[in-house]
Amino acid sequence: ATSVELLGAGLAMLIVSACATSGTSDLAELRTATLQCGGWIEDEVTIPDSYEEILGVIALPTVASAPEALQVTEFDEAPPAERFFAKTGLVVRPDAAFELEVIEDLVGSVALGWSDAEEATERVIGEPCDSGSGWVAYAGGFVVAEPRCVELRVTTGGETVAFEVGVGAPCVGQAPAP
């Protein structure tokens, strides 16, 4: 398996475990997680062709770069807001500060989970790390109530960009998930 295929494997088990033990989920509150310096699964990463580099600080498989929506796994035992999981790595510059968040309209039905966060959240903060160079990859992915096109925002250095990721369902211009 390539390193890109391995991205997200650890968090998949964390999400399944959290879903199985939490019983209920209140995604209505905006939850925030901070990526842990050194918590990445790989450094010196080359951004995959299916990923889009956004503002020079993160890269994800967006509608602009990925020909297909991400594949999801359904967890029947999970609370409705956490029913589907799409495994994908988050590639970041370890020396960059950024904020990645779900747009307000999707809070409660979409959550993000990378690194060693104990639960998926609606906002991920990246703080500059002293170690690491180039690009690094964090394991994780998206948790959604139903397959959908997800709109996200990334902010860094006073600049904000919105973009879309097909999570189980394609965004306009994408093919359905395999």
XYZ file of C-alpha atoms in Angstrom:
178
model
C 0.000 0.000 0.000
C 1.216 3.497 -0.774
C 1.520 6.178 1.875
C -1.497 7.964 0.365
C -3.589 4.789 0.732
C -2.518 4.501 4.349
C -3.546 8.071 5.227
C -6.466 8.001 7.591
C -6.337 4.395 8.758
C -5.701 5.275 12.403
C -8.510 7.785 12.695
C -11.008 5.416 11.086
C -10.674 3.138 14.093
C -10.876 6.128 16.448
C -14.100 7.349 14.811
C -15.663 3.885 14.901
C -14.687 3.509 18.549
C -15.997 6.959 19.493
C -19.254 6.341 17.652
C -19.756 2.992 19.282
C -19.204 4.346 22.787
C -20.735 7.816 22.634
C -24.329 6.757 22.051
C -25.356 10.257 21.069
C -23.695 13.149 19.360
C -24.266 16.871 19.635
C -22.541 18.340 16.608
C -24.594 21.550 16.964
C -21.797 23.113 19.047
C -18.746 24.229 17.098
C -15.912 22.005 18.283
C -12.240 22.728 17.618
C -9.162 20.504 17.522
C -5.527 21.558 17.157
C -3.178 19.446 15.057
C -0.361 18.149 17.220
C 3.194 18.985 16.158
C 4.884 15.716 15.304
C 1.500 13.932 15.221
C 1.733 13.446 11.483
C 2.085 9.979 10.009
C 4.570 10.975 7.330
C 6.855 13.880 6.543
C 8.529 15.000 3.315
C 5.248 14.233 1.534
C 4.718 14.955 -2.140
C 1.208 16.312 -2.655
C -0.776 13.652 -4.571
C -2.131 14.595 -8.013
C -5.716 14.263 -6.735
C -5.074 16.893 -4.027
C -5.309 20.658 -4.400
C -2.847 22.917 -2.593
C -4.835 25.676 -0.879
C -3.216 28.974 0.154
C 0.135 27.208 0.420
C -0.763 25.708 3.818
C -2.986 22.646 3.260
C -3.854 20.166 0.529
C -6.985 18.015 0.202
C -8.759 16.140 -2.633
C -11.112 18.939 -3.737
C -13.615 19.187 -6.558
C -10.946 21.091 -8.517
C -8.383 18.286 -8.229
C -10.126 14.950 -7.580
C -12.076 13.451 -10.485
C -14.244 11.375 -8.093
C -15.897 11.969 -4.739
C -14.287 10.285 -1.737
C -15.582 6.818 -0.916
C -17.440 6.509 2.403
C -17.955 3.662 4.842
C -21.314 3.450 6.625
C -21.425 2.588 10.323
C -24.923 1.359 11.197
C -24.285 1.578 14.956
C -23.170 5.230 14.830
C -25.385 8.164 15.786
C -27.167 9.633 12.733
C -24.861 12.691 12.528
C -21.811 10.382 12.383
C -23.126 7.636 10.106
C -20.571 7.872 7.250
C -16.774 8.147 7.284
C -14.524 9.088 4.346
C -10.865 8.337 4.956
C -8.442 10.855 3.487
C -5.232 12.399 4.672
C -4.761 16.084 5.367
C -1.467 17.366 3.955
C -0.109 20.512 5.638
C 2.945 22.744 5.890
C 4.148 22.150 9.465
C 5.533 25.698 9.708
C 2.191 27.332 8.799
C -0.659 28.657 10.924
C -4.144 28.058 9.545
C -7.755 27.370 10.431
C -9.817 24.828 8.475
C -13.541 24.773 9.154
C -16.898 23.502 7.989
C -19.189 26.283 6.744
C -21.945 27.244 9.182
C -24.769 25.647 7.161
C -23.169 22.205 7.570
C -22.437 22.310 11.316
C -24.233 19.351 12.835
C -23.999 17.179 9.733
C -20.286 17.355 8.809
C -17.225 16.996 11.027
C -13.458 16.824 10.489
C -11.023 14.467 12.172
C -7.271 14.401 11.714
C -4.273 13.635 13.905
C -4.904 12.337 17.395
C -8.091 14.285 18.097
C -10.372 12.328 20.413
C -13.423 13.187 18.325
C -14.246 14.771 15.015
C -14.766 18.543 15.127
C -16.037 21.364 12.924
C -12.774 23.320 13.057
C -9.134 22.223 12.822
C -6.347 24.595 13.858
C -2.816 24.230 12.554
C -0.137 26.006 14.578
C 3.460 26.435 13.393
C 5.754 23.599 14.472
C 9.494 23.862 14.987
C 10.073 20.440 13.497
C 9.278 19.072 10.089
C 9.896 20.551 6.693
C 8.171 20.512 3.353
C 4.726 18.914 3.612
C 3.489 16.447 6.232
C 0.429 14.169 6.271
C -2.082 13.605 9.055
C -4.322 10.535 9.162
C -8.064 11.066 9.310
C -10.995 12.152 7.237
C -14.569 13.367 7.207
C -17.587 12.242 9.240
C -20.952 13.040 7.646
C -24.608 12.361 8.377
C -25.134 11.495 4.709
C -22.969 11.490 1.588
C -22.745 15.046 0.251
C -20.647 17.761 -1.313
C -18.986 19.519 1.640
C -17.985 23.178 1.611
C -15.003 24.121 3.754
C -12.999 27.266 4.445
C -9.315 27.675 5.136
C -7.907 30.879 6.616
C -4.256 31.868 6.920
C -2.493 35.217 7.124
C -5.764 37.136 6.848
C -6.749 35.330 3.627
C -9.766 32.996 3.416
C -10.664 30.583 0.616
C -13.765 28.380 0.341
C -13.605 25.057 -1.501
C -15.595 21.841 -1.907
C -14.860 18.162 -1.275
C -17.142 15.375 -2.487
C -17.673 13.108 0.525
C -19.525 10.009 -0.676
C -21.486 12.104 -3.175
C -19.959 14.124 -5.998
C -19.733 17.884 -6.164
C -20.599 19.494 -9.493
C -17.916 18.383 -11.958
C -16.990 15.151 -10.140
C -17.861 11.539 -10.789
C -19.577 9.537 -8.025
C -17.400 7.785 -5.453
C -15.981 4.428 -6.617
